């Protein structure tokens, strides 16, 4: 596609700053996922420019300061609204009628407002409202995001419960026959080859172990609805598209080992690499990795971190991509990946201790 228009850049900026409506957010997400130029502008320019702000901790306004400020503004507003005593002269300016124009007696004169009083009161009220908005809106936004993170963890919990029941029924985890070296990034490809790594979790939805909506992260603002019965009747082999699964699953290596340990990672919010995958599966993937993409958190929660599901059923929100105690491992990249690596979407971990979640 060509260069982005001014309107498209404005849409992406509003989306990045959290100023867009739900409809605009959906348009921005679609633009980012379908247009490489938009994805580059959003991540390489906007996100990179604003990323230093993410390291700043929000400090809520102390309750005492808020109360004192509101009390002070209220007192000042009331001070200008005190009724005058009879001893106080009326300082309201009187405008004389033009010469030659007779003054008419129109009955009781309406109550006069001091010209300086109304602006003061308006300014005081506006200051109070502005103060309250500046304090409450960021706090409410953080509360909503924390609630969505909890809902996201609940979704992963449902997936784990369904997987546990599947293992109990079949004696093994959901799996499909794959060939090493085949591309696993083609989410939604319904061909006979088991390419996508999402076909494994799709078995849980297809066979009724997990409700399809449990594969969606509540923090992503794209609204997706589908009828499970209808899709099962269509005989799909994978999720219809990337829009219907917001999580990335572990890609197993060919070597057997310790992947069933309790601290092993099973699933997490979507790998940021997936944001750059083309929707056209007919062309091979060739993505040159750089420091930015190798350091991003999942986009599910605005880059603030990701929920991670472990093999023992525990899950937690992590602000870092690194897991482990003695040895830290990046869950969104292979240990062999460095800036400049050409990623083709078919690479596998070299050892069982290299956790890699994709696509």
Coordinates of C-alpha atoms in Angstrom, one line a residue:
X1 CA 0.0 0.0 0.0
X2 CA 1.0 3.6 -0.4
X3 CA 2.0 6.2 2.1
X4 CA -0.5 6.9 4.9
X5 CA -2.9 9.8 4.6
X6 CA -3.1 12.5 7.2
X7 CA -6.4 11.1 8.4
X8 CA -4.9 7.6 8.8
X9 CA -2.0 9.0 10.8
X10 CA -4.4 11.0 13.0
X11 CA -6.4 7.9 13.6
X12 CA -3.3 5.9 14.6
X13 CA -2.2 8.8 16.9
X14 CA -5.6 8.9 18.6
X15 CA -5.5 5.2 19.0
X16 CA -2.0 5.2 20.5
X17 CA -3.0 8.0 23.0
X18 CA -6.2 6.4 24.0
X19 CA -8.3 9.2 22.6
X20 CA -10.2 7.2 20.0
X21 CA -13.7 5.8 20.2
X22 CA -14.3 2.1 20.2
X23 CA -15.2 2.3 16.5
X24 CA -12.0 4.3 15.7
X25 CA -10.0 1.8 17.8
X26 CA -11.4 -1.0 15.7
X27 CA -10.5 0.8 12.5
X28 CA -7.0 1.5 13.8
X29 CA -6.4 -2.2 14.7
X30 CA -7.6 -3.2 11.3
X31 CA -5.4 -0.7 9.6
X32 CA -2.3 -1.8 11.6
X33 CA -3.0 -5.5 10.9
X34 CA -3.5 -5.0 7.2
X35 CA -1.1 -2.3 6.2
X36 CA 2.7 -2.7 6.8
X37 CA 3.2 1.1 6.6
X38 CA 0.6 1.6 9.3
X39 CA 2.2 -1.0 11.5
X40 CA 5.6 0.6 11.0
X41 CA 4.3 4.1 11.7
X42 CA 2.4 2.9 14.8
X43 CA 5.2 0.8 16.4
X44 CA 8.4 2.3 15.0
X45 CA 7.4 5.9 15.4
X46 CA 4.5 6.5 17.7
X47 CA 5.2 3.7 20.2
X48 CA 8.9 4.3 20.1
X49 CA 8.4 8.0 20.8
X50 CA 6.0 7.5 23.6
X51 CA 7.7 4.5 25.2
X52 CA 9.7 6.5 27.8
X53 CA 6.4 7.6 29.3
X54 CA 5.5 4.0 30.1
X55 CA 8.3 3.8 32.6
X56 CA 6.7 6.6 34.7
X57 CA 4.7 5.4 37.6
X58 CA 1.3 6.9 38.1
X59 CA 1.0 8.6 41.5
X60 CA -2.6 9.1 42.7
X61 CA -3.4 12.5 44.1
X62 CA -3.4 12.5 47.9
X63 CA -7.0 12.6 49.3
X64 CA -6.0 15.5 51.7
X65 CA -4.7 17.6 48.8
X66 CA -7.9 17.0 46.8
X67 CA -10.1 17.9 49.7
X68 CA -8.1 21.0 50.5
X69 CA -8.2 22.2 46.9
X70 CA -11.9 21.7 46.5
X71 CA -12.6 23.4 49.9
X72 CA -10.5 26.4 48.9
X73 CA -12.1 26.8 45.6
X74 CA -15.6 26.5 47.1
X75 CA -14.8 29.1 49.8
X76 CA -13.6 31.6 47.2
X77 CA -16.7 31.1 45.1
X78 CA -18.9 31.6 48.1
X79 CA -16.9 34.7 49.2
X80 CA -18.0 36.5 46.1
X81 CA -21.6 35.4 46.6
X82 CA -22.2 36.8 50.2
X83 CA -25.3 39.1 50.4
X84 CA -24.6 42.8 50.9
X85 CA -25.8 44.5 54.1
X86 CA -27.8 47.7 53.9
X87 CA -24.7 49.7 55.0
X88 CA -22.9 48.5 51.9
X89 CA -23.4 50.7 48.9
X90 CA -24.5 49.2 45.7
X91 CA -21.4 49.4 43.5
X92 CA -23.1 48.0 40.4
X93 CA -22.5 50.6 37.6
X94 CA -25.6 52.3 36.4
X95 CA -25.7 53.1 32.7
X96 CA -27.5 56.3 32.0
X97 CA -30.1 56.5 29.2
X98 CA -29.0 58.3 26.1
X99 CA -29.9 62.0 25.9
X100 CA -33.4 62.5 24.6
X101 CA -34.6 59.0 25.4
X102 CA -37.1 59.0 28.2
X103 CA -36.7 56.4 30.9
X104 CA -39.7 54.0 31.1
X105 CA -41.0 52.4 34.2
X106 CA -41.2 48.8 33.3
X107 CA -42.2 47.7 36.8
X108 CA -39.8 46.0 39.2
X109 CA -36.4 45.9 37.8
X110 CA -34.8 42.4 37.4
X111 CA -32.1 41.3 39.8
X112 CA -28.8 42.6 38.7
X113 CA -25.7 40.5 38.7
X114 CA -22.3 42.0 39.3
X115 CA -20.3 41.9 36.1
X116 CA -17.3 40.5 37.9
X117 CA -19.1 37.9 40.0
X118 CA -20.3 35.5 37.4
X119 CA -16.9 34.9 35.7
X120 CA -15.3 34.2 39.1
X121 CA -18.0 31.6 39.9
X122 CA -17.7 30.0 36.5
X123 CA -13.9 29.9 36.8
X124 CA -14.1 28.3 40.2
X125 CA -16.6 25.6 39.1
X126 CA -14.5 25.0 35.9
X127 CA -11.4 24.6 38.0
X128 CA -13.1 22.1 40.3
X129 CA -14.4 20.1 37.4
X130 CA -11.0 20.2 35.6
X131 CA -9.3 19.1 38.8
X132 CA -11.7 16.2 39.4
X133 CA -11.4 15.0 35.8
X134 CA -7.6 15.1 35.9
X135 CA -7.6 13.1 39.1
X136 CA -10.4 10.6 38.4
X137 CA -10.1 9.8 34.6
X138 CA -6.5 8.4 34.8
X139 CA -7.4 6.5 37.9
X140 CA -10.6 5.1 36.4
X141 CA -8.7 4.1 33.2
X142 CA -6.2 2.2 35.3
X143 CA -8.9 0.5 37.3
X144 CA -10.7 -0.6 34.1
X145 CA -7.4 -1.9 32.6
X146 CA -6.7 -3.9 35.8
X147 CA -10.2 -5.4 35.6
X148 CA -9.5 -6.4 32.0
X149 CA -6.2 -8.0 33.0
X150 CA -8.1 -10.0 35.6
X151 CA -10.7 -11.0 33.0
X152 CA -7.9 -12.0 30.6
X153 CA -6.3 -14.2 33.3
X154 CA -9.8 -15.8 33.8
X155 CA -9.9 -16.6 30.0
X156 CA -6.5 -18.4 30.3
X157 CA -7.9 -20.2 33.3
X158 CA -10.8 -21.5 31.2
X159 CA -8.4 -22.6 28.6
X160 CA -6.3 -24.5 31.1
X161 CA -9.5 -26.2 32.6
X162 CA -10.5 -27.3 29.1
X163 CA -7.0 -28.6 28.4
X164 CA -7.0 -30.5 31.7
X165 CA -10.3 -32.2 30.9
X166 CA -9.1 -33.0 27.4
X167 CA -6.0 -34.7 28.8
X168 CA -8.2 -36.6 31.2
X169 CA -10.4 -37.9 28.4
X170 CA -7.7 -38.7 25.9
X171 CA -4.6 -39.2 28.0
X172 CA -2.6 -36.6 26.1
X173 CA -2.6 -32.9 25.3
X174 CA -4.5 -31.7 22.1
X175 CA -2.2 -32.2 19.2
X176 CA -2.1 -32.4 15.4
X177 CA 0.5 -34.0 13.2
X178 CA 3.0 -31.5 12.0
X179 CA 6.3 -31.6 10.1
X180 CA 9.3 -29.8 11.4
X181 CA 10.2 -26.8 9.3
X182 CA 6.7 -26.1 8.2
X183 CA 5.4 -22.5 8.7
X184 CA 3.4 -22.3 11.9
X185 CA 2.4 -18.6 11.5
X186 CA -0.5 -19.1 9.1
X187 CA -3.4 -18.6 11.4
X188 CA -6.7 -19.3 9.7
X189 CA -5.3 -21.4 6.9
X190 CA -7.9 -24.2 6.4
X191 CA -5.7 -26.3 4.1
X192 CA -4.9 -30.0 4.6
X193 CA -1.5 -29.2 6.0
X194 CA -1.3 -28.6 9.7
X195 CA 0.7 -25.4 9.5
X196 CA -0.6 -23.1 12.2
X197 CA 0.3 -23.6 15.8
X198 CA -3.2 -22.4 16.7
X199 CA -4.7 -25.7 15.4
X200 CA -3.9 -27.3 18.7
X201 CA -5.9 -24.9 20.9
X202 CA -8.6 -24.9 18.2
X203 CA -9.3 -28.5 18.9
X204 CA -10.4 -27.5 22.4
X205 CA -13.0 -25.1 20.9
X206 CA -14.0 -27.4 18.1
X207 CA -14.7 -30.3 20.5
X208 CA -16.5 -28.1 23.1
X209 CA -13.8 -28.2 25.8
X210 CA -13.3 -24.4 25.7
X211 CA -15.8 -21.8 24.6
X212 CA -14.5 -19.9 21.6
X213 CA -14.8 -16.5 23.3
X214 CA -12.4 -17.6 26.0
X215 CA -9.6 -17.3 23.5
X216 CA -10.2 -13.5 23.3
X217 CA -8.5 -11.0 25.4
X218 CA -10.9 -8.4 26.9
X219 CA -8.3 -5.6 26.5
X220 CA -8.3 -5.8 22.8
X221 CA -10.9 -3.5 21.5
X222 CA -11.8 -5.2 18.3
X223 CA -15.3 -6.7 18.7
X224 CA -15.5 -10.2 17.4
X225 CA -18.5 -12.5 17.7
X226 CA -19.0 -15.9 16.3
X227 CA -21.5 -18.7 16.6
X228 CA -19.6 -21.9 17.8
X229 CA -22.3 -24.2 16.4
X230 CA -22.1 -22.6 13.0
X231 CA -18.3 -22.7 12.8
X232 CA -18.2 -26.3 13.9
X233 CA -20.7 -27.2 11.2
X234 CA -18.4 -25.6 8.7
X235 CA -15.7 -28.2 9.5
X236 CA -13.0 -25.6 10.1
X237 CA -9.5 -27.0 11.0
X238 CA -8.3 -23.7 12.6
X239 CA -9.6 -20.5 13.9
X240 CA -11.2 -18.4 11.1
X241 CA -8.4 -15.8 11.4
X242 CA -6.0 -14.2 13.8
X243 CA -8.8 -12.0 15.0
X244 CA -10.4 -15.0 16.8
X245 CA -7.5 -15.9 19.1
X246 CA -5.5 -13.4 21.1
X247 CA -3.1 -15.8 22.8
X248 CA 0.1 -17.5 21.7
X249 CA 0.8 -21.2 22.5
X250 CA 4.2 -22.8 23.2
X251 CA 6.0 -24.3 20.2
X252 CA 7.5 -27.6 21.2
X253 CA 11.0 -28.6 20.2
X254 CA 11.8 -31.9 18.6
X255 CA 13.7 -33.1 21.6
X256 CA 11.9 -34.6 24.6
X257 CA 12.7 -33.0 27.9
X258 CA 11.3 -31.0 30.8
X259 CA 8.4 -29.2 29.0
X260 CA 5.9 -30.6 31.5
X261 CA 7.5 -29.0 34.5
X262 CA 5.3 -26.9 36.7
X263 CA 7.1 -23.7 35.8
X264 CA 7.0 -24.3 32.1
X265 CA 5.1 -21.7 30.1
X266 CA 2.0 -22.9 28.2
X267 CA 0.3 -19.8 26.8
X268 CA 0.4 -16.1 27.1
X269 CA -1.0 -12.9 25.5
X270 CA -0.2 -12.7 21.8
X271 CA 3.4 -12.6 20.7
X272 CA 4.2 -9.1 19.3
X273 CA 5.7 -10.7 16.3
X274 CA 2.2 -11.8 15.2
X275 CA 1.2 -8.1 14.8
X276 CA 3.6 -8.0 11.8
X277 CA 2.5 -11.2 10.1
X278 CA 0.9 -10.6 6.7
X279 CA -2.7 -11.7 6.1
X280 CA -1.7 -13.1 2.7
X281 CA -0.6 -16.7 3.4
X282 CA 0.4 -17.3 -0.2
X283 CA 3.7 -15.4 0.2
X284 CA 6.5 -16.7 2.4
X285 CA 7.2 -14.8 5.6
X286 CA 10.5 -12.9 5.8
X287 CA 10.7 -10.6 8.8
X288 CA 13.9 -8.9 9.7
X289 CA 14.1 -8.6 13.5
X290 CA 15.4 -5.5 15.3
X291 CA 15.8 -4.4 18.9
X292 CA 12.4 -2.8 19.0
X293 CA 10.4 -5.9 18.0
X294 CA 12.6 -8.1 20.2
X295 CA 11.8 -5.9 23.2
X296 CA 8.1 -5.2 22.9
X297 CA 5.5 -6.6 25.2
X298 CA 2.3 -8.0 23.9
X299 CA -0.1 -5.5 22.3
X300 CA -3.1 -7.0 24.1
X301 CA -2.6 -4.7 27.1
X302 CA -1.2 -1.7 25.3
X303 CA 2.4 -2.9 25.7
X304 CA 2.3 -2.7 29.5
X305 CA 2.9 -6.5 29.9
X306 CA 1.3 -9.9 29.3
X307 CA -0.6 -12.5 31.2
X308 CA 1.3 -15.8 31.2
X309 CA -0.2 -19.3 31.9
X310 CA 2.1 -21.9 33.3
X311 CA 1.9 -25.7 33.2
X312 CA 0.7 -26.0 36.8
X313 CA -2.4 -23.9 36.0
X314 CA -1.0 -20.7 37.6
X315 CA -1.0 -17.4 35.8
X316 CA 0.2 -13.9 36.4
X317 CA 0.6 -10.6 34.7
X318 CA 4.3 -9.9 33.9
X319 CA 5.7 -6.5 32.8
X320 CA 8.7 -8.3 31.4
X321 CA 9.0 -11.0 28.6
X322 CA 11.5 -12.9 30.7
X323 CA 10.6 -15.9 32.9
X324 CA 12.7 -18.1 35.1
X325 CA 14.6 -18.0 38.3
X326 CA 18.2 -19.0 37.8
X327 CA 18.1 -18.6 34.0
X328 CA 15.9 -16.0 32.4
X329 CA 14.2 -16.9 29.1
X330 CA 12.4 -14.7 26.7
X331 CA 9.0 -16.3 25.9
X332 CA 8.5 -14.4 22.7
X333 CA 11.8 -15.2 21.0
X334 CA 14.1 -18.1 20.5
X335 CA 17.5 -18.0 22.2
X336 CA 19.2 -17.9 18.8
X337 CA 17.3 -14.7 17.8
X338 CA 19.3 -11.5 17.7
X339 CA 18.8 -8.1 16.0
X340 CA 19.2 -8.7 12.2
X341 CA 17.8 -12.3 12.3
X342 CA 15.6 -13.1 9.4
X343 CA 12.4 -14.7 10.9
X344 CA 10.5 -17.1 8.5
X345 CA 7.9 -18.4 10.9
X346 CA 9.1 -22.0 10.8
X347 CA 12.0 -21.9 13.4
X348 CA 11.9 -24.3 16.4
X349 CA 13.5 -24.1 19.8
X350 CA 16.8 -25.8 20.0
X351 CA 16.2 -27.2 23.5
X352 CA 13.3 -27.9 25.8
X353 CA 14.3 -25.1 28.2
X354 CA 13.8 -22.5 25.4
X355 CA 10.2 -21.4 25.8
X356 CA 8.8 -19.9 22.6
X357 CA 5.2 -18.9 22.3
X358 CA 3.9 -18.2 18.8
X359 CA 2.3 -17.2 16.6

